[in-house]
PDB file of C-alpha atoms in Angstrom:
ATOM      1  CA  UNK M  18       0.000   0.000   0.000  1.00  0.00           C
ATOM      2  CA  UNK M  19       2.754   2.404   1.128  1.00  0.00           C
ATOM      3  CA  UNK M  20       4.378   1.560  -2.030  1.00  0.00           C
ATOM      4  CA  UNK M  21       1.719   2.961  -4.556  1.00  0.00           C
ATOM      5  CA  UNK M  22       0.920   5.999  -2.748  1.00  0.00           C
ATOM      6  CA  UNK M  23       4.346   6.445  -2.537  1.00  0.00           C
ATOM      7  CA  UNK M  24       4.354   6.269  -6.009  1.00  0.00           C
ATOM      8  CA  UNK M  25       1.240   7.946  -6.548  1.00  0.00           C
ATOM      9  CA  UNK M  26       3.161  11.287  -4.212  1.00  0.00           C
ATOM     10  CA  UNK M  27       6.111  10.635  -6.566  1.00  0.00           C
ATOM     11  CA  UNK M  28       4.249  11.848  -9.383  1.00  0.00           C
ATOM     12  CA  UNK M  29       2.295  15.059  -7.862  1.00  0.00           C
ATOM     13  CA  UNK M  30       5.925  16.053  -6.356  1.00  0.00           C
ATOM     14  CA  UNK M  31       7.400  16.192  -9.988  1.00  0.00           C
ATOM     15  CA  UNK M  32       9.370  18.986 -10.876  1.00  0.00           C
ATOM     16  CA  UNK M  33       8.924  20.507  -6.931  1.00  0.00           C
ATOM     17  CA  UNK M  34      12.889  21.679  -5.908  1.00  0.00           C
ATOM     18  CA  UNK M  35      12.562  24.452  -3.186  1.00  0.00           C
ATOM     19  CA  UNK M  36      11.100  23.820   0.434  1.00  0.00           C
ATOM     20  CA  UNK M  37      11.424  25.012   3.968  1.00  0.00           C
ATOM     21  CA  UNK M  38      13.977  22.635   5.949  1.00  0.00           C
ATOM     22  CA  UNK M  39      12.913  22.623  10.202  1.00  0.00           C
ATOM     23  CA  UNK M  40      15.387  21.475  12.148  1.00  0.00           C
ATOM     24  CA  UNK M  41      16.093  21.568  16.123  1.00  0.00           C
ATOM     25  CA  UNK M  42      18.847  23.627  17.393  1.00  0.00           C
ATOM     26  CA  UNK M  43      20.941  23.120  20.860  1.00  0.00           C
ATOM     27  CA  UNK M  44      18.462  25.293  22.262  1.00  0.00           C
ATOM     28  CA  UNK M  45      15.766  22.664  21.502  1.00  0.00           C
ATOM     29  CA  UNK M  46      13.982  25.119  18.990  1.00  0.00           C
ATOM     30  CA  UNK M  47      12.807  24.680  15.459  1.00  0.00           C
ATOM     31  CA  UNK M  48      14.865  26.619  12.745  1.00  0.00           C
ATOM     32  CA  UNK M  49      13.844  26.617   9.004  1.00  0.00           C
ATOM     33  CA  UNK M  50      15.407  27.536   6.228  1.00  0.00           C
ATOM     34  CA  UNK M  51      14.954  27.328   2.223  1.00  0.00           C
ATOM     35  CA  UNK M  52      16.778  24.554   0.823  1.00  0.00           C
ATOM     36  CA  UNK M  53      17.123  23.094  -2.662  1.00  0.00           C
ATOM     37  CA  UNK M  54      15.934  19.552  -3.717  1.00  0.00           C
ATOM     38  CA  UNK M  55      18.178  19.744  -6.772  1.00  0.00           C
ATOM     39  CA  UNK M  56      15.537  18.807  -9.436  1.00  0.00           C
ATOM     40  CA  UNK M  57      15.338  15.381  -7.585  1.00  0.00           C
ATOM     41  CA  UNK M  58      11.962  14.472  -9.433  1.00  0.00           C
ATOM     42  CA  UNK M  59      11.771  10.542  -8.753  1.00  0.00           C
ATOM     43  CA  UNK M  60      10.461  11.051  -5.298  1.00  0.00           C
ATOM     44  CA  UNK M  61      11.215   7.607  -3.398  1.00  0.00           C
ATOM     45  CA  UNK M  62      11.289   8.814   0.603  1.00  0.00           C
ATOM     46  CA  UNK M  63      14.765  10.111   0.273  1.00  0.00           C
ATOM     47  CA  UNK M  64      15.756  13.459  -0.428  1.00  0.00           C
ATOM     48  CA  UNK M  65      19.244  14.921  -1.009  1.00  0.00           C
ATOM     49  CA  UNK M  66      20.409  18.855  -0.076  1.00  0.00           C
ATOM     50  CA  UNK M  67      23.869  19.978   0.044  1.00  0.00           C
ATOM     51  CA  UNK M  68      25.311  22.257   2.391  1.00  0.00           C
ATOM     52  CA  UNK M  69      28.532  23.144   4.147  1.00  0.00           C
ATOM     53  CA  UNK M  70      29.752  21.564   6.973  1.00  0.00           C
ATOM     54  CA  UNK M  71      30.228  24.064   9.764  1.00  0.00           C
ATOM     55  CA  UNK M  72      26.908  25.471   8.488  1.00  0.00           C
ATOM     56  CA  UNK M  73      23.806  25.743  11.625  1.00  0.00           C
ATOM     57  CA  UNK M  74      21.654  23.570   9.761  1.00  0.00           C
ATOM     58  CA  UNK M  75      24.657  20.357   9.583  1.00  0.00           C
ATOM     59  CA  UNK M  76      25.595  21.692  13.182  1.00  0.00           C
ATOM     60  CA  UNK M  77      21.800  20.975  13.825  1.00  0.00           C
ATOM     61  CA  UNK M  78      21.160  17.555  12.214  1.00  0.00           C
ATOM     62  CA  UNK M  79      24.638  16.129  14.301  1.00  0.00           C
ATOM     63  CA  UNK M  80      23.003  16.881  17.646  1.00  0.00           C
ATOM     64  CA  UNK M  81      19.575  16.478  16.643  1.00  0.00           C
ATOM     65  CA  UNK M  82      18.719  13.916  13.409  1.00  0.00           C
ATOM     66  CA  UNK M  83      14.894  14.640  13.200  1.00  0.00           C
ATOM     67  CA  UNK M  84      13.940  17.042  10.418  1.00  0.00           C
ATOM     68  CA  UNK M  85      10.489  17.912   8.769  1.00  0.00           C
ATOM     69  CA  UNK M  86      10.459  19.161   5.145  1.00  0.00           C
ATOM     70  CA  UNK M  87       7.596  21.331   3.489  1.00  0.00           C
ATOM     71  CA  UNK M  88       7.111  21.876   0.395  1.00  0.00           C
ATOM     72  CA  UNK M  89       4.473  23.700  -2.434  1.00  0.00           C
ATOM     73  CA  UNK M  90       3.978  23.605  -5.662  1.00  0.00           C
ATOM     74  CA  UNK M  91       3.748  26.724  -7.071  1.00  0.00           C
ATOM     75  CA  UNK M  92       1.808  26.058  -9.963  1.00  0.00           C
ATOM     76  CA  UNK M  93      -1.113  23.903  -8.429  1.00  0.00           C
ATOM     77  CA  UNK M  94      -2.817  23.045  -5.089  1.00  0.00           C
ATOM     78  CA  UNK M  95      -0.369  20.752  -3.493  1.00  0.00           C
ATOM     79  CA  UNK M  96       1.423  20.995  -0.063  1.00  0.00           C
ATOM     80  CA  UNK M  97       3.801  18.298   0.887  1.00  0.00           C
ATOM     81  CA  UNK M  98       4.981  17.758   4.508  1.00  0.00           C
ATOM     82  CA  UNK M  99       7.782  15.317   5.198  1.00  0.00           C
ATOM     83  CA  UNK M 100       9.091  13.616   8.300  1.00  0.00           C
ATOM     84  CA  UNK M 101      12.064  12.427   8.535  1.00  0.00           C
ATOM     85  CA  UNK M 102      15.977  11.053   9.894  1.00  0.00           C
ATOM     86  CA  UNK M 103      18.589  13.256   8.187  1.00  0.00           C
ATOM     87  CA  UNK M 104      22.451  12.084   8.222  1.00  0.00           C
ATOM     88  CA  UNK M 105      25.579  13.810   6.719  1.00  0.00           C
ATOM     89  CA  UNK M 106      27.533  12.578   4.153  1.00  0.00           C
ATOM     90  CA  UNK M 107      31.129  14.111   2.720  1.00  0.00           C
ATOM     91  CA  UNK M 108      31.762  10.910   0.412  1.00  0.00           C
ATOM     92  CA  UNK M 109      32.019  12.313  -2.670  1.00  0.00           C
ATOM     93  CA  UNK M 110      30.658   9.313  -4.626  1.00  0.00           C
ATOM     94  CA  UNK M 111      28.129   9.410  -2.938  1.00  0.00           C
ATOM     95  CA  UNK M 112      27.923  13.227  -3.424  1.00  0.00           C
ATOM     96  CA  UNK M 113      28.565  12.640  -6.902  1.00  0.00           C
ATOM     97  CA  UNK M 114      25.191  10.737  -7.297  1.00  0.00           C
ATOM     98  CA  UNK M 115      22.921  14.052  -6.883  1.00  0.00           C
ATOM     99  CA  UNK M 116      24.978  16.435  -7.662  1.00  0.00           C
ATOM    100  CA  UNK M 117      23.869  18.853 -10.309  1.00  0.00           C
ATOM    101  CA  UNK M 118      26.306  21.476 -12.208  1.00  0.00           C
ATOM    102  CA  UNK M 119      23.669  24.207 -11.171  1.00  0.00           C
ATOM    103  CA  UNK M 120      25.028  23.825  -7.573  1.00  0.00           C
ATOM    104  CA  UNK M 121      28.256  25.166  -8.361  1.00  0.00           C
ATOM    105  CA  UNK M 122      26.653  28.781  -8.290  1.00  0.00           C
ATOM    106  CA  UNK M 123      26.913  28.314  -4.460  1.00  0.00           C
ATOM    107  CA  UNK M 124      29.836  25.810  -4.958  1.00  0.00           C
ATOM    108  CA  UNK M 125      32.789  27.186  -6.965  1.00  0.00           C
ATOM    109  CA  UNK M 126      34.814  24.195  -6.833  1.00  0.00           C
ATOM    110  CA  UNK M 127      31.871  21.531  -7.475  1.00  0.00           C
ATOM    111  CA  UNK M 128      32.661  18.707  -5.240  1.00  0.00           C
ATOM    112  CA  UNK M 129      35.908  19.461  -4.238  1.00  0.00           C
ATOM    113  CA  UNK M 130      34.752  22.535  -2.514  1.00  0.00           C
ATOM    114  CA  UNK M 131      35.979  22.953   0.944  1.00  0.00           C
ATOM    115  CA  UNK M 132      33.784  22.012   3.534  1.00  0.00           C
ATOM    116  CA  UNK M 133      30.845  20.612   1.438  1.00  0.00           C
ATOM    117  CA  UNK M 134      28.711  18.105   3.230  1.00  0.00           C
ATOM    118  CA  UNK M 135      25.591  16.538   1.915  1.00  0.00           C
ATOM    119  CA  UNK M 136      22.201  16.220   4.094  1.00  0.00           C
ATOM    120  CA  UNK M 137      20.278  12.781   3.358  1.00  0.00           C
ATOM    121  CA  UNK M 138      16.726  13.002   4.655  1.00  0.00           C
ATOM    122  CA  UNK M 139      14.762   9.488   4.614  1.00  0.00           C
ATOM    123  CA  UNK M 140      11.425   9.987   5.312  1.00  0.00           C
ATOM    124  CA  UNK M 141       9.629   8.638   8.139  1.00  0.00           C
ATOM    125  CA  UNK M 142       6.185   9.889   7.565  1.00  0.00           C
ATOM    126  CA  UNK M 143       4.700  11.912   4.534  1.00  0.00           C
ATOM    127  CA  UNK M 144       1.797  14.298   4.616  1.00  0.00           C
ATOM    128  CA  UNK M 145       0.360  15.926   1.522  1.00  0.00           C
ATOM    129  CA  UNK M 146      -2.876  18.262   0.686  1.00  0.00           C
ATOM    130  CA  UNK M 147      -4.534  18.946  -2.091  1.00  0.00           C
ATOM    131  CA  UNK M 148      -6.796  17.510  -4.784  1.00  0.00           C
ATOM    132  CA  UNK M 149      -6.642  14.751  -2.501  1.00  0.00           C
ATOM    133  CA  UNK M 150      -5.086  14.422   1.012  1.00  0.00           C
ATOM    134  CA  UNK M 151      -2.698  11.398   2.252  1.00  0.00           C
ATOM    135  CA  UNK M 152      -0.526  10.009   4.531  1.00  0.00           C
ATOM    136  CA  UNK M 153       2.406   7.622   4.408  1.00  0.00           C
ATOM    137  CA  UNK M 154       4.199   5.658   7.130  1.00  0.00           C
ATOM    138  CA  UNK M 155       7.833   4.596   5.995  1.00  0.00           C
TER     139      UNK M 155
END
């Protein structure tokens, strides 16, 4: 069931890239901040974000790993609300997998910039409004 629905997100969340990333700081608050989804399209509970290392939202997601992702499509009715673990990567073939020459604009050196870290965020639990309303336990 999870599967198709998933699926079924995968395609309303095509062509989505920007959304507000909420994370908890040492202070136990919520922080948010625009991040990039890279023109990830193929929605399958993981999304990718890049980021430098000494940055507040890595320094965040070492202490605390729970994140929540929102996002909107700007050109129809759809909100999409994600739940989810988030780990940091600095493998760069791993990296390499989602990286995207448009990135470089914040990046100058690609992946050999200094300091470059990459957020994973699997999904725990998936909300989403619109034509029609669901939820998704992963």
């Amino acid at each position: 069931m999870a599967s198709k629905s998933l699926a079924t997100l995968a395609k309303k969340m095509r062509g989505l890239d920007l959304c507000m990333m909420t994370t908890v700081t040492s202070y136990g608050h919520l922080a948010s901040r625009p991040m990039s989804n890279n023109g990830e399209v193929e929605y399958d509970g993981t999304s990718y974000f890049f980021t430098w290392a000494e940055s507040r939202t890595a320094k965040d997601i070492e202490k605390n790993k729970h994140v929540q992702l929102n996002f909107r499509a700007e050109k129809s009715f759809l909100f999409v609300s994600v739940q989810g673990e988030a780990t940091l990567k600095d493998d760069k073939g791993t990296m390499a997998e989602h990286w995207h020459k448009e990135l470089e604009q914040w990046f100058k050196d690609g992946l050999d910039t200094p300091g470059l870290t990459m957020i994973e965020v699997k999904a725990k639990r998936v909300n989403w409004w619109g034509e029609d309303d669901g939820e998704i336990e992963l």
